[in-house]
Structures are given as C-alpha cells and as structure tokens.
Amino acid sequence: MRGVRQGDPLSPDLFILCAEGLSSLIQHFVRQRWVKGMKLNPEAPVLHHLLFADDSFLFGTADEEECQHVHNILYTYEIASGQQINLQKSSVAFSRHLDLSRQLALAQILGVHCVDKHDRYLGLPTHVGRSKSAAFSYLKEKLSKMLISWRAKLLSGAGKEILIKAVSQTVPNYVMTSYMFPEGGTCPSFLWRSIMEAREVLIQGLRWRVGNGENIEIWRDRWIPDSYPRCPSSPPPQGAPQFVAELIDPILHCWDTTKLEAYFSPADIDLILFIPLGRRRLPDRLIWHFQKQGLFTTNSAYYVAKDVALSLVLAPPLPLDPFQDLWKAIWSVKVPGNVALHAWRSCSMILPTRVALSRKGYSGDMGCLLCPSQAEDAYLFVQCPYAPNMWDTANIVVDTTHRDFKEFLLALLVAQSKEQFAKSLVVLWAIWKNRNLQLWEGKQ
C-alpha cells in the first residue's frame, strides 16, 4: 500500500486484497502441516486464524517449531505487502499449564511480549472470569470520561440530561449484543459475605461522639445517645442548621439552648444536653455506643445482633414511595427537557433559591426577589403574591395551603389531565424564569 495516501478510495480494496493474501499464506502453512492451529473439541474444525479489519488472531501449538513458522508467515507478509507488523502492540497468550520460562522463550521467538490473556477483541472482553464486574469495568470508565469532558460543562441543564441519556444508552449497546451485564461483584468470597452480614449490626451500634461538631450532620448522622444511637426524631424545619457545630455556642463552647428549643422536640433536647462538650474541642469521631469508652466488644454486639434480627422478622414491609407517580409523570409528560428538569430540581430541593444557597454558604439577602416579605424557597411558586397571578392567567386552580412543594405538585397531578399538568409545569418554569429576569436584568 506504499504510494497510496491516507483516505484514498483504493485503500479499502487494497487492504482486503492484502488480508486475503495473509489468509491464503496461513492456509498454505496449515496444509503443509507447518502450523497445526487448535481444536476446541475433536469434532470441531481446526481454528488457525481470525481476521477482522486490522485486528488479527493467530492460533497454534506452543512449541519452538510452530512459533518459528508463525514468525516466517508474518515476515513473508511484510515483504510481499509492504505492511510492517507492529510488534509493540502485539502480544501472545499461552495456556496456564505451560511453564513460565517456556512461555517467555516462545514469546522471544515471535518477537512480542507475553500476557496472561488478551483483554478485548473487537471491543469485547475475550475472557469473563469469576469477577463479572471487573470484566466490564472499562465501560464504566469510558462512560465517565465522556461525561466529564470539558465540552459537557458548556451545556445547559437540559443539554446535560440529553447527553447523559444518549451516552449511557449508546456506549454499552455494542457489548450488550453479545453479553448480558451482571447486576453487581455476584460471587463474593464466603469471608467477605460474612463480613457484610455484620455490617447492619455495626451501623446500629456506631455513634458520633461530639467534639467540635463540624463533621456531624444534624439530620442524617446518628449522634443522639438514646437506647440506640439515632438522629433527631423530628424532620428538619425550614431554615434549620445543618451541622452540630451550629448548635454550640462558639465562645462558651456549650449547647445553645435557644437553638435547641427552636428546632428539637423536648425529648431530643434532654438527650442532647446530656452530651458533654470538652474544652479542648477535639474533632468528632465514631465510637461504639454500647461501651463506656466507645470500644467495640463482641459481648455487646451479640445483643445488638439479636435485636436487629428480631426487628427484621417483626418489621412491617417498607411503604412504597408516595411520590412514585409524580416522578413518572414529570419525565413522561410532553414538555421541553428544561421544563421537566426544572420541576424535578424543585421537588428535589436543589433549585438554587436563596434558602437553598444558604445551606452551601450563601449569607446575603434571603428575601424573595418578587416579594421581599418572606424567605425565597418553594414559597416562590405557591404562596408568593406574584404566583397566583400567573396561575390565574393560565386558568389553573391551585391549592396554596400546601407547605411541601412535592405534595403541591402531586395534588396538581391528581386533579389534572396530562395536558393540564404539562401546562402547570410550564407555568412553574415561567415563574422561575421571571425570577431570574428580576435578578439578572432587573425586570419582570
């Protein structure tokens, strides 16, 4: 193929002719019994080579003579075609029963490096062992690299949604035509399974010992020393602090009773005040709740395991997600992608309202941009004086008594047709867009 430029229309035809020449050369060596190839079973045909584009597999017996013949085939092909084999990108794999020193000697005859196995051929794993997840982990890595590229950062929220859906569905399609993906590490060792069985016992007995309180999340972590360690018994009210450090007086380093009375039930307050705060303000750390020094003991763990086993037997079935229909409706309704994404972000409490931003460090004005009388959160879409005007203009009747935004949206879904619900999502998006116009351009 010398003298032919890259992209020349003759290149594919010439390449096929050369590949046919290589295939004929291999078959000639097989007919002369210089290359024996291999058989998967006595009735199967002899397998001596597989060619697909520029990926080639050659099969043979692991002895010096046959390796020398394979080397002669490749050398003859180079001389005849002008195509030089890239030995740096080539490798050879042997049976596990062959001695390592012999493997290295045969690989030296071929002029390539020796590997335990060929990872992939034509983009597919050539060997899927006991660890199914490890065999297909390259797909996850490939997907991650495509999603975190710099180009993805320039897309809008809806654009990123389309990118994720397109990439996550197309990348594994080719592999899925040949393999069924595993659900997870499916055959763990007996030792690891035994360790994992004890995880729930450990979780039930671990508790955060409060030091400076900077690493303990109030409403998620187990830090209240009840009969079992737990988080607060009541859900977080609006504007509640996030970390335990915010409940501690920064000067006196004692519990701020004013904040405790504002956010916690009396039962929780009694238990929190019982937690000692050292003067040295040490970092927070996990301890075993059922031992005074916080050290794990098998004796106490036995009783925890017994309680866990009993609770699993007597516990009622987990309730279904009451908002499951809402999630399905948001993603199936016929609205632009940015409208559906906005509704989902609003329900998930990740819309960048001023209240939401305050949880991430924002300390500016908390008032609603459209009516500064209240703090800006989901109130913006329901109870803000500007919102009813929008709903009335769209001829949509709404119940403004709902404090929880998901319940508000679920009530709309139940009361409306699909077309009306789609219209409601557009109104929500329009209110948010109007709020942004007020913020960035000073107009409504």
Tab-separated table of C-alpha atoms in Angstrom:
chain	number	residue	atom	x	y	z
A	1	MET	CA	0.000	0.000	0.000
A	2	ARG	CA	3.033	2.274	-0.378
A	3	GLY	CA	2.403	5.289	-2.515
A	4	VAL	CA	-1.296	5.378	-1.606
A	5	ARG	CA	-2.303	8.327	0.568
A	6	GLN	CA	-4.457	8.000	3.633
A	7	GLY	CA	-8.137	8.279	2.704
A	8	ASP	CA	-7.559	7.169	-0.883
A	9	PRO	CA	-10.655	5.315	-2.249
A	10	LEU	CA	-8.397	2.425	-3.274
A	11	SER	CA	-7.157	1.844	0.292
A	12	PRO	CA	-10.026	-0.419	1.478
A	13	ASP	CA	-9.833	-2.599	-1.633
A	14	LEU	CA	-6.055	-2.913	-1.405
A	15	PHE	CA	-6.297	-3.724	2.287
A	16	ILE	CA	-8.804	-6.518	1.600
A	17	LEU	CA	-6.533	-7.943	-1.106
A	18	CYS	CA	-3.603	-7.950	1.332
A	19	ALA	CA	-5.724	-9.573	4.046
A	20	GLU	CA	-6.769	-12.267	1.562
A	21	GLY	CA	-3.102	-12.840	0.801
A	22	LEU	CA	-2.310	-13.248	4.508
A	23	SER	CA	-5.204	-15.668	4.946
A	24	SER	CA	-4.049	-17.752	1.937
A	25	LEU	CA	-0.490	-17.800	3.260
A	26	ILE	CA	-1.661	-19.108	6.655
A	27	GLN	CA	-3.821	-21.784	4.999
A	28	HIS	CA	-0.834	-22.892	2.909
A	29	PHE	CA	1.248	-23.406	6.065
A	30	VAL	CA	-1.659	-25.346	7.613
A	31	ARG	CA	-1.933	-27.644	4.566
A	32	GLN	CA	1.810	-28.300	4.792
A	33	ARG	CA	1.284	-29.174	8.498
A	34	TRP	CA	3.789	-26.488	9.463
A	35	VAL	CA	1.056	-24.784	11.528
A	36	LYS	CA	-1.357	-27.069	13.378
A	37	GLY	CA	-3.769	-24.480	14.818
A	38	MET	CA	-6.095	-25.668	17.575
A	39	LYS	CA	-9.393	-27.526	18.087
A	40	LEU	CA	-11.974	-26.679	20.703
A	41	ASN	CA	-13.106	-30.312	20.644
A	42	PRO	CA	-12.328	-33.413	18.470
A	43	GLU	CA	-15.312	-32.813	16.141
A	44	ALA	CA	-14.669	-29.080	15.665
A	45	PRO	CA	-12.771	-27.691	12.646
A	46	VAL	CA	-9.195	-26.519	13.023
A	47	LEU	CA	-9.005	-22.886	14.150
A	48	HIS	CA	-5.837	-21.193	12.938
A	49	HIS	CA	-6.670	-17.511	12.405
A	50	LEU	CA	-9.356	-14.851	12.728
A	51	LEU	CA	-9.149	-11.581	10.787
A	52	PHE	CA	-11.335	-8.521	11.279
A	53	ALA	CA	-10.104	-5.245	9.741
A	54	ASP	CA	-6.664	-4.698	11.280
A	55	ASP	CA	-7.326	-6.947	14.310
A	56	SER	CA	-5.909	-10.431	13.801
A	57	PHE	CA	-5.816	-13.564	15.958
A	58	LEU	CA	-3.436	-16.442	15.137
A	59	PHE	CA	-3.731	-19.815	16.879
A	60	GLY	CA	-1.106	-22.560	17.112
A	61	THR	CA	0.723	-25.151	19.159
A	62	ALA	CA	3.100	-23.915	21.854
A	63	ASP	CA	6.414	-25.263	20.515
A	64	GLU	CA	9.527	-23.703	19.012
A	65	GLU	CA	8.967	-25.020	15.500
A	66	GLU	CA	5.429	-23.705	15.125
A	67	CYS	CA	6.352	-20.331	16.627
A	68	GLN	CA	9.147	-20.058	14.075
A	69	HIS	CA	6.680	-20.835	11.262
A	70	VAL	CA	4.291	-18.125	12.516
A	71	HIS	CA	7.215	-15.698	12.562
A	72	ASN	CA	8.026	-16.705	8.955
A	73	ILE	CA	4.384	-16.087	7.896
A	74	LEU	CA	4.434	-12.545	9.280
A	75	TYR	CA	7.847	-11.803	7.760
A	76	THR	CA	6.712	-13.064	4.339
A	77	TYR	CA	3.579	-10.927	4.580
A	78	GLU	CA	5.640	-7.827	5.367
A	79	ILE	CA	7.919	-8.387	2.363
A	80	ALA	CA	5.009	-9.022	-0.028
A	81	SER	CA	2.602	-6.295	1.100
A	82	GLY	CA	4.852	-3.570	2.470
A	83	GLN	CA	2.812	-3.562	5.695
A	84	GLN	CA	5.005	-3.934	8.744
A	85	ILE	CA	3.582	-5.720	11.775
A	86	ASN	CA	3.646	-3.506	14.891
A	87	LEU	CA	5.207	-5.920	17.369
A	88	GLN	CA	4.990	-3.341	20.171
A	89	LYS	CA	1.195	-3.530	20.030
A	90	SER	CA	1.116	-7.305	19.541
A	91	SER	CA	1.099	-9.938	22.280
A	92	VAL	CA	0.900	-13.679	22.817
A	93	ALA	CA	-1.019	-15.668	25.441
A	94	PHE	CA	-0.420	-19.298	26.428
A	95	SER	CA	-2.272	-21.983	28.319
A	96	ARG	CA	-1.960	-21.701	32.084
A	97	HIS	CA	-0.446	-25.199	32.190
A	98	LEU	CA	2.662	-24.110	30.247
A	99	ASP	CA	5.780	-23.350	32.269
A	100	LEU	CA	6.531	-19.610	32.557
A	101	SER	CA	10.135	-19.914	31.367
A	102	ARG	CA	8.926	-21.757	28.256
A	103	GLN	CA	6.293	-19.077	27.629
A	104	LEU	CA	8.937	-16.353	27.710
A	105	ALA	CA	11.215	-18.329	25.366
A	106	LEU	CA	8.433	-18.817	22.785
A	107	ALA	CA	7.405	-15.145	23.041
A	108	GLN	CA	11.019	-14.191	22.271
A	109	ILE	CA	10.925	-16.253	19.064
A	110	LEU	CA	7.779	-14.380	17.968
A	111	GLY	CA	9.265	-11.033	18.994
A	112	VAL	CA	6.249	-9.953	21.062
A	113	HIS	CA	5.541	-9.614	24.793
A	114	CYS	CA	3.746	-12.301	26.792
A	115	VAL	CA	0.410	-11.643	28.574
A	116	ASP	CA	-1.848	-13.721	30.786
A	117	LYS	CA	-4.795	-13.134	28.481
A	118	HIS	CA	-5.974	-10.754	25.768
A	119	ASP	CA	-8.248	-8.178	27.374
A	120	ARG	CA	-10.546	-7.371	24.467
A	121	TYR	CA	-11.059	-8.236	20.820
A	122	LEU	CA	-13.299	-6.079	18.620
A	123	GLY	CA	-14.237	-4.089	21.718
A	124	LEU	CA	-15.490	-7.162	23.622
A	125	PRO	CA	-13.873	-8.956	26.584
A	126	THR	CA	-12.187	-12.157	25.402
A	127	HIS	CA	-12.369	-13.723	28.861
A	128	VAL	CA	-15.047	-13.205	31.506
A	129	GLY	CA	-13.897	-14.864	34.720
A	130	ARG	CA	-15.460	-15.049	38.150
A	131	SER	CA	-15.452	-11.281	38.549
A	132	LYS	CA	-18.052	-10.192	36.001
A	133	SER	CA	-17.991	-6.588	37.194
A	134	ALA	CA	-14.226	-6.321	36.669
A	135	ALA	CA	-14.542	-7.660	33.113
A	136	PHE	CA	-16.912	-4.845	32.148
A	137	SER	CA	-15.453	-2.083	34.326
A	138	TYR	CA	-13.846	-0.472	31.253
A	139	LEU	CA	-17.334	0.540	30.066
A	140	LYS	CA	-17.915	2.485	33.267
A	141	GLU	CA	-14.560	4.207	32.900
A	142	LYS	CA	-15.255	5.051	29.263
A	143	LEU	CA	-18.668	6.440	30.167
A	144	SER	CA	-17.220	8.579	32.954
A	145	LYS	CA	-14.545	10.060	30.693
A	146	MET	CA	-17.139	11.039	28.112
A	147	LEU	CA	-19.419	12.680	30.683
A	148	ILE	CA	-16.722	14.726	32.445
A	149	SER	CA	-15.156	16.131	29.307
A	150	TRP	CA	-14.849	19.908	29.148
A	151	ARG	CA	-17.480	20.131	26.418
A	152	ALA	CA	-20.155	18.824	28.811
A	153	LYS	CA	-19.527	21.784	31.129
A	154	LEU	CA	-20.710	24.207	28.444
A	155	LEU	CA	-24.165	22.609	28.114
A	156	SER	CA	-27.368	23.714	29.786
A	157	GLY	CA	-29.121	21.510	32.340
A	158	ALA	CA	-31.425	20.039	29.699
A	159	GLY	CA	-28.456	19.545	27.355
A	160	LYS	CA	-26.575	17.629	30.040
A	161	GLU	CA	-29.653	15.452	30.586
A	162	ILE	CA	-29.782	14.577	26.871
A	163	LEU	CA	-26.028	13.914	26.853
A	164	ILE	CA	-26.258	11.528	29.799
A	165	LYS	CA	-29.177	9.648	28.280
A	166	ALA	CA	-27.566	9.427	24.847
A	167	VAL	CA	-24.147	8.367	26.106
A	168	SER	CA	-25.342	5.967	28.795
A	169	GLN	CA	-27.607	4.176	26.317
A	170	THR	CA	-25.275	4.020	23.318
A	171	VAL	CA	-21.894	3.188	24.908
A	172	PRO	CA	-22.872	-0.279	26.204
A	173	ASN	CA	-25.171	-1.206	23.292
A	174	TYR	CA	-22.468	-2.952	21.249
A	175	VAL	CA	-21.276	-5.060	24.188
A	176	MET	CA	-24.856	-5.925	25.163
A	177	THR	CA	-25.406	-7.558	21.762
A	178	SER	CA	-23.068	-10.346	22.921
A	179	TYR	CA	-23.096	-10.270	26.726
A	180	MET	CA	-25.706	-9.951	29.445
A	181	PHE	CA	-24.443	-7.465	32.015
A	182	PRO	CA	-24.153	-8.595	35.636
A	183	GLU	CA	-26.263	-6.790	38.229
A	184	GLY	CA	-23.155	-6.431	40.554
A	185	GLY	CA	-19.494	-8.339	42.355
A	186	THR	CA	-22.011	-11.577	42.159
A	187	CYS	CA	-19.870	-14.319	43.713
A	188	PRO	CA	-18.040	-12.712	46.657
A	189	SER	CA	-15.902	-14.844	48.931
A	190	PHE	CA	-17.516	-16.512	51.933
A	191	LEU	CA	-15.328	-14.379	54.207
A	192	TRP	CA	-16.491	-11.143	52.567
A	193	ARG	CA	-20.142	-12.222	52.691
A	194	SER	CA	-19.728	-12.963	56.401
A	195	ILE	CA	-18.253	-9.506	56.989
A	196	MET	CA	-21.084	-7.831	55.069
A	197	GLU	CA	-23.679	-9.707	57.132
A	198	ALA	CA	-22.319	-7.989	60.232
A	199	ARG	CA	-22.447	-4.522	58.681
A	200	GLU	CA	-26.005	-3.784	59.863
A	201	VAL	CA	-25.046	-4.668	63.438
A	202	LEU	CA	-22.107	-2.276	63.253
A	203	ILE	CA	-24.256	0.516	61.810
A	204	GLN	CA	-26.836	0.146	64.583
A	205	GLY	CA	-24.197	0.371	67.299
A	206	LEU	CA	-21.977	3.181	65.981
A	207	ARG	CA	-22.490	6.728	67.214
A	208	TRP	CA	-20.744	10.038	66.618
A	209	ARG	CA	-19.033	11.415	69.707
A	210	VAL	CA	-19.397	15.205	69.536
A	211	GLY	CA	-16.127	17.119	69.632
A	212	ASN	CA	-16.223	20.372	67.695
A	213	GLY	CA	-19.348	19.246	65.795
A	214	GLU	CA	-18.024	20.313	62.409
A	215	ASN	CA	-18.280	16.875	60.738
A	216	ILE	CA	-21.632	15.687	62.129
A	217	GLU	CA	-24.733	16.354	60.026
A	218	ILE	CA	-27.607	17.010	62.420
A	219	TRP	CA	-30.449	15.436	60.488
A	220	ARG	CA	-28.634	12.476	58.898
A	221	ASP	CA	-25.958	11.156	61.257
A	222	ARG	CA	-26.515	9.101	64.421
A	223	TRP	CA	-25.261	11.292	67.279
A	224	ILE	CA	-28.080	11.430	69.849
A	225	PRO	CA	-27.392	8.860	72.659
A	226	ASP	CA	-30.785	7.193	73.082
A	227	SER	CA	-31.215	3.470	73.850
A	228	TYR	CA	-29.856	3.116	70.313
A	229	PRO	CA	-27.908	5.958	68.657
A	230	ARG	CA	-30.070	7.982	66.325
A	231	CYS	CA	-30.581	11.278	64.560
A	232	PRO	CA	-33.296	13.756	65.704
A	233	SER	CA	-36.811	12.330	65.926
A	234	SER	CA	-38.402	15.227	64.019
A	235	PRO	CA	-37.702	16.298	60.412
A	236	PRO	CA	-35.648	19.456	59.850
A	237	PRO	CA	-37.806	22.602	59.917
A	238	GLN	CA	-37.344	25.352	57.389
A	239	GLY	CA	-34.066	27.203	57.803
A	240	ALA	CA	-32.669	24.648	60.258
A	241	PRO	CA	-28.886	24.427	60.777
A	242	GLN	CA	-27.016	21.600	59.047
A	243	PHE	CA	-24.063	20.722	61.303
A	244	VAL	CA	-23.893	20.116	65.058
A	245	ALA	CA	-21.253	22.868	65.360
A	246	GLU	CA	-24.027	25.388	64.645
A	247	LEU	CA	-25.805	24.288	67.857
A	248	ILE	CA	-22.767	25.017	70.034
A	249	ASP	CA	-22.021	28.458	71.492
A	250	PRO	CA	-18.710	29.430	69.829
A	251	ILE	CA	-17.465	31.401	72.863
A	252	LEU	CA	-18.590	29.342	75.864
A	253	HIS	CA	-18.480	26.021	73.956
A	254	CYS	CA	-21.737	24.828	75.477
A	255	TRP	CA	-25.067	23.896	73.920
A	256	ASP	CA	-27.073	26.854	72.615
A	257	THR	CA	-30.393	26.173	74.367
A	258	THR	CA	-32.190	28.830	72.304
A	259	LYS	CA	-31.448	26.965	69.073
A	260	LEU	CA	-32.214	23.596	70.632
A	261	GLU	CA	-35.668	24.780	71.727
A	262	ALA	CA	-36.308	26.216	68.258
A	263	TYR	CA	-35.541	23.045	66.272
A	264	PHE	CA	-35.870	19.956	68.510
A	265	SER	CA	-38.524	18.127	70.491
A	266	PRO	CA	-38.309	18.184	74.326
A	267	ALA	CA	-37.236	14.518	74.387
A	268	ASP	CA	-34.387	15.229	71.978
A	269	ILE	CA	-33.308	18.333	73.901
A	270	ASP	CA	-32.943	16.340	77.140
A	271	LEU	CA	-30.706	13.798	75.418
A	272	ILE	CA	-28.621	16.447	73.625
A	273	LEU	CA	-27.988	18.416	76.820
A	274	PHE	CA	-26.732	15.185	78.364
A	275	ILE	CA	-23.909	15.036	75.757
A	276	PRO	CA	-20.730	16.503	77.319
A	277	LEU	CA	-18.676	19.047	75.382
A	278	GLY	CA	-14.959	19.016	76.185
A	279	ARG	CA	-12.995	22.236	76.499
A	280	ARG	CA	-10.271	21.109	74.078
A	281	ARG	CA	-12.722	20.986	71.138
A	282	LEU	CA	-11.382	17.731	69.713
A	283	PRO	CA	-12.533	16.524	66.280
A	284	ASP	CA	-15.661	14.393	66.079
A	285	ARG	CA	-15.169	10.615	65.896
A	286	LEU	CA	-17.190	7.424	65.624
A	287	ILE	CA	-17.474	5.267	68.745
A	288	TRP	CA	-19.272	2.087	69.812
A	289	HIS	CA	-22.385	3.251	71.652
A	290	PHE	CA	-22.726	0.250	73.972
A	291	GLN	CA	-19.394	0.579	75.803
A	292	LYS	CA	-18.375	3.438	78.074
A	293	GLN	CA	-15.020	4.026	76.430
A	294	GLY	CA	-16.579	3.691	72.963
A	295	LEU	CA	-14.702	0.474	72.163
A	296	PHE	CA	-16.330	-2.364	70.248
A	297	THR	CA	-16.996	-5.582	72.191
A	298	THR	CA	-18.390	-8.848	70.862
A	299	ASN	CA	-20.462	-9.268	74.011
A	300	SER	CA	-22.466	-6.083	73.421
A	301	ALA	CA	-22.570	-6.717	69.676
A	302	TYR	CA	-24.324	-10.037	70.323
A	303	TYR	CA	-27.321	-8.283	71.898
A	304	VAL	CA	-27.398	-5.708	69.103
A	305	ALA	CA	-27.389	-8.529	66.518
A	306	LYS	CA	-30.256	-10.218	68.347
A	307	ASP	CA	-32.310	-7.019	68.310
A	308	VAL	CA	-31.532	-6.450	64.611
A	309	ALA	CA	-32.591	-9.999	63.702
A	310	LEU	CA	-35.802	-9.650	65.712
A	311	SER	CA	-36.659	-6.285	64.144
A	312	LEU	CA	-36.144	-7.708	60.633
A	313	VAL	CA	-38.615	-10.502	61.386
A	314	LEU	CA	-41.252	-8.302	63.011
A	315	ALA	CA	-40.819	-5.160	60.891
A	316	PRO	CA	-43.712	-4.306	58.517
A	317	PRO	CA	-42.967	-4.152	54.785
A	318	LEU	CA	-41.409	-0.914	53.618
A	319	PRO	CA	-44.004	1.553	52.246
A	320	LEU	CA	-43.925	2.410	48.572
A	321	ASP	CA	-42.694	5.835	47.560
A	322	PRO	CA	-45.834	8.037	47.729
A	323	PHE	CA	-44.379	10.286	45.026
A	324	GLN	CA	-43.585	7.496	42.556
A	325	ASP	CA	-46.396	8.574	40.222
A	326	LEU	CA	-45.152	12.161	40.362
A	327	TRP	CA	-41.644	11.181	39.216
A	328	LYS	CA	-43.039	9.144	36.327
A	329	ALA	CA	-45.329	11.982	35.276
A	330	ILE	CA	-42.566	14.613	35.316
A	331	TRP	CA	-40.345	12.610	32.961
A	332	SER	CA	-43.091	11.305	30.683
A	333	VAL	CA	-45.173	14.456	30.179
A	334	LYS	CA	-44.761	16.222	26.825
A	335	VAL	CA	-42.809	19.350	27.780
A	336	PRO	CA	-39.339	20.633	26.819
A	337	GLY	CA	-36.474	18.997	28.643
A	338	ASN	CA	-35.542	22.115	30.612
A	339	VAL	CA	-39.125	22.379	31.930
A	340	ALA	CA	-39.171	18.768	33.189
A	341	LEU	CA	-35.689	19.168	34.653
A	342	HIS	CA	-36.761	22.335	36.468
A	343	ALA	CA	-39.751	20.525	38.034
A	344	TRP	CA	-37.549	17.666	39.199
A	345	ARG	CA	-34.965	20.031	40.691
A	346	SER	CA	-37.723	21.925	42.508
A	347	CYS	CA	-39.109	18.712	44.025
A	348	SER	CA	-35.616	17.531	44.985
A	349	MET	CA	-34.894	20.839	46.779
A	350	ILE	CA	-31.787	21.527	44.681
A	351	LEU	CA	-33.106	24.572	42.824
A	352	PRO	CA	-30.735	27.478	43.647
A	353	THR	CA	-33.191	29.573	45.629
A	354	ARG	CA	-31.697	31.830	48.291
A	355	VAL	CA	-32.715	29.459	51.092
A	356	ALA	CA	-31.113	26.506	49.259
A	357	LEU	CA	-27.945	28.504	48.582
A	358	SER	CA	-27.693	29.426	52.274
A	359	ARG	CA	-27.069	25.738	53.038
A	360	LYS	CA	-23.947	25.974	50.854
A	361	GLY	CA	-22.526	29.121	52.373
A	362	TYR	CA	-24.586	31.984	50.877
A	363	SER	CA	-25.047	34.707	53.506
A	364	GLY	CA	-26.708	37.525	51.562
A	365	ASP	CA	-30.303	38.706	51.397
A	366	MET	CA	-32.756	35.820	51.960
A	367	GLY	CA	-35.896	37.651	50.840
A	368	CYS	CA	-37.955	36.632	47.817
A	369	LEU	CA	-36.957	38.628	44.723
A	370	LEU	CA	-40.587	39.124	43.693
A	371	CYS	CA	-41.927	39.967	47.165
A	372	PRO	CA	-39.254	40.542	49.844
A	373	SER	CA	-41.697	39.780	52.683
A	374	GLN	CA	-40.615	36.107	53.037
A	375	ALA	CA	-37.548	33.959	52.521
A	376	GLU	CA	-37.138	32.649	48.985
A	377	ASP	CA	-37.760	28.892	48.711
A	378	ALA	CA	-40.595	26.827	47.211
A	379	TYR	CA	-42.847	29.603	48.553
A	380	LEU	CA	-41.929	31.366	45.309
A	381	PHE	CA	-44.169	29.051	43.234
A	382	VAL	CA	-47.152	28.728	45.545
A	383	GLN	CA	-47.670	31.472	48.121
A	384	CYS	CA	-45.739	34.412	46.720
A	385	PRO	CA	-48.314	37.126	45.751
A	386	TYR	CA	-46.933	37.053	42.218
A	387	ALA	CA	-47.601	33.292	41.803
A	388	PRO	CA	-51.450	33.378	41.967
A	389	ASN	CA	-51.463	35.939	39.147
A	390	MET	CA	-49.535	33.516	36.964
A	391	TRP	CA	-51.833	30.596	37.818
A	392	ASP	CA	-54.952	32.702	37.215
A	393	THR	CA	-53.617	33.905	33.856
A	394	ALA	CA	-53.114	30.248	32.858
A	395	ASN	CA	-56.652	29.362	34.108
A	396	ILE	CA	-55.246	26.795	36.558
A	397	VAL	CA	-56.811	26.389	40.003
A	398	VAL	CA	-54.224	25.588	42.703
A	399	ASP	CA	-54.368	24.877	46.431
A	400	THR	CA	-51.935	27.281	48.117
A	401	THR	CA	-52.220	25.627	51.548
A	402	HIS	CA	-49.550	23.023	50.803
A	403	ARG	CA	-46.252	23.790	52.520
A	404	ASP	CA	-44.388	20.887	50.924
A	405	PHE	CA	-43.731	21.515	47.234
A	406	LYS	CA	-43.871	17.827	46.271
A	407	GLU	CA	-47.319	17.494	47.850
A	408	PHE	CA	-48.420	20.619	45.990
A	409	LEU	CA	-47.285	19.182	42.659
A	410	LEU	CA	-48.736	15.738	43.424
A	411	ALA	CA	-52.122	17.365	44.143
A	412	LEU	CA	-51.965	19.061	40.721
A	413	LEU	CA	-51.181	15.722	39.072
A	414	VAL	CA	-54.161	14.020	40.705
A	415	ALA	CA	-56.571	16.823	39.843
A	416	GLN	CA	-55.455	17.476	36.252
A	417	SER	CA	-55.262	15.780	32.891
A	418	LYS	CA	-51.882	15.140	31.279
A	419	GLU	CA	-52.221	18.239	29.125
A	420	GLN	CA	-53.141	20.428	32.105
A	421	PHE	CA	-50.271	19.007	34.166
A	422	ALA	CA	-47.866	19.781	31.334
A	423	LYS	CA	-49.207	23.326	31.313
A	424	SER	CA	-48.664	23.559	35.078
A	425	LEU	CA	-45.012	22.560	34.707
A	426	VAL	CA	-44.569	25.295	32.089
A	427	VAL	CA	-46.078	27.844	34.498
A	428	LEU	CA	-43.629	26.764	37.215
A	429	TRP	CA	-40.766	27.205	34.794
A	430	ALA	CA	-42.112	30.616	33.720
A	431	ILE	CA	-42.234	31.793	37.351
A	432	TRP	CA	-38.614	30.736	37.818
A	433	LYS	CA	-37.577	32.390	34.556
A	434	ASN	CA	-39.314	35.601	35.645
A	435	ARG	CA	-37.481	35.434	38.976
A	436	ASN	CA	-34.167	35.152	37.111
A	437	LEU	CA	-35.040	38.115	34.891
A	438	GLN	CA	-35.657	40.139	38.035
A	439	LEU	CA	-32.322	39.008	39.489
A	440	TRP	CA	-30.056	39.492	36.480
A	441	GLU	CA	-31.818	42.150	34.381
A	442	GLY	CA	-33.958	43.950	36.929
A	443	LYS	CA	-37.236	43.444	35.054
A	444	GLN	CA	-40.345	41.234	35.209
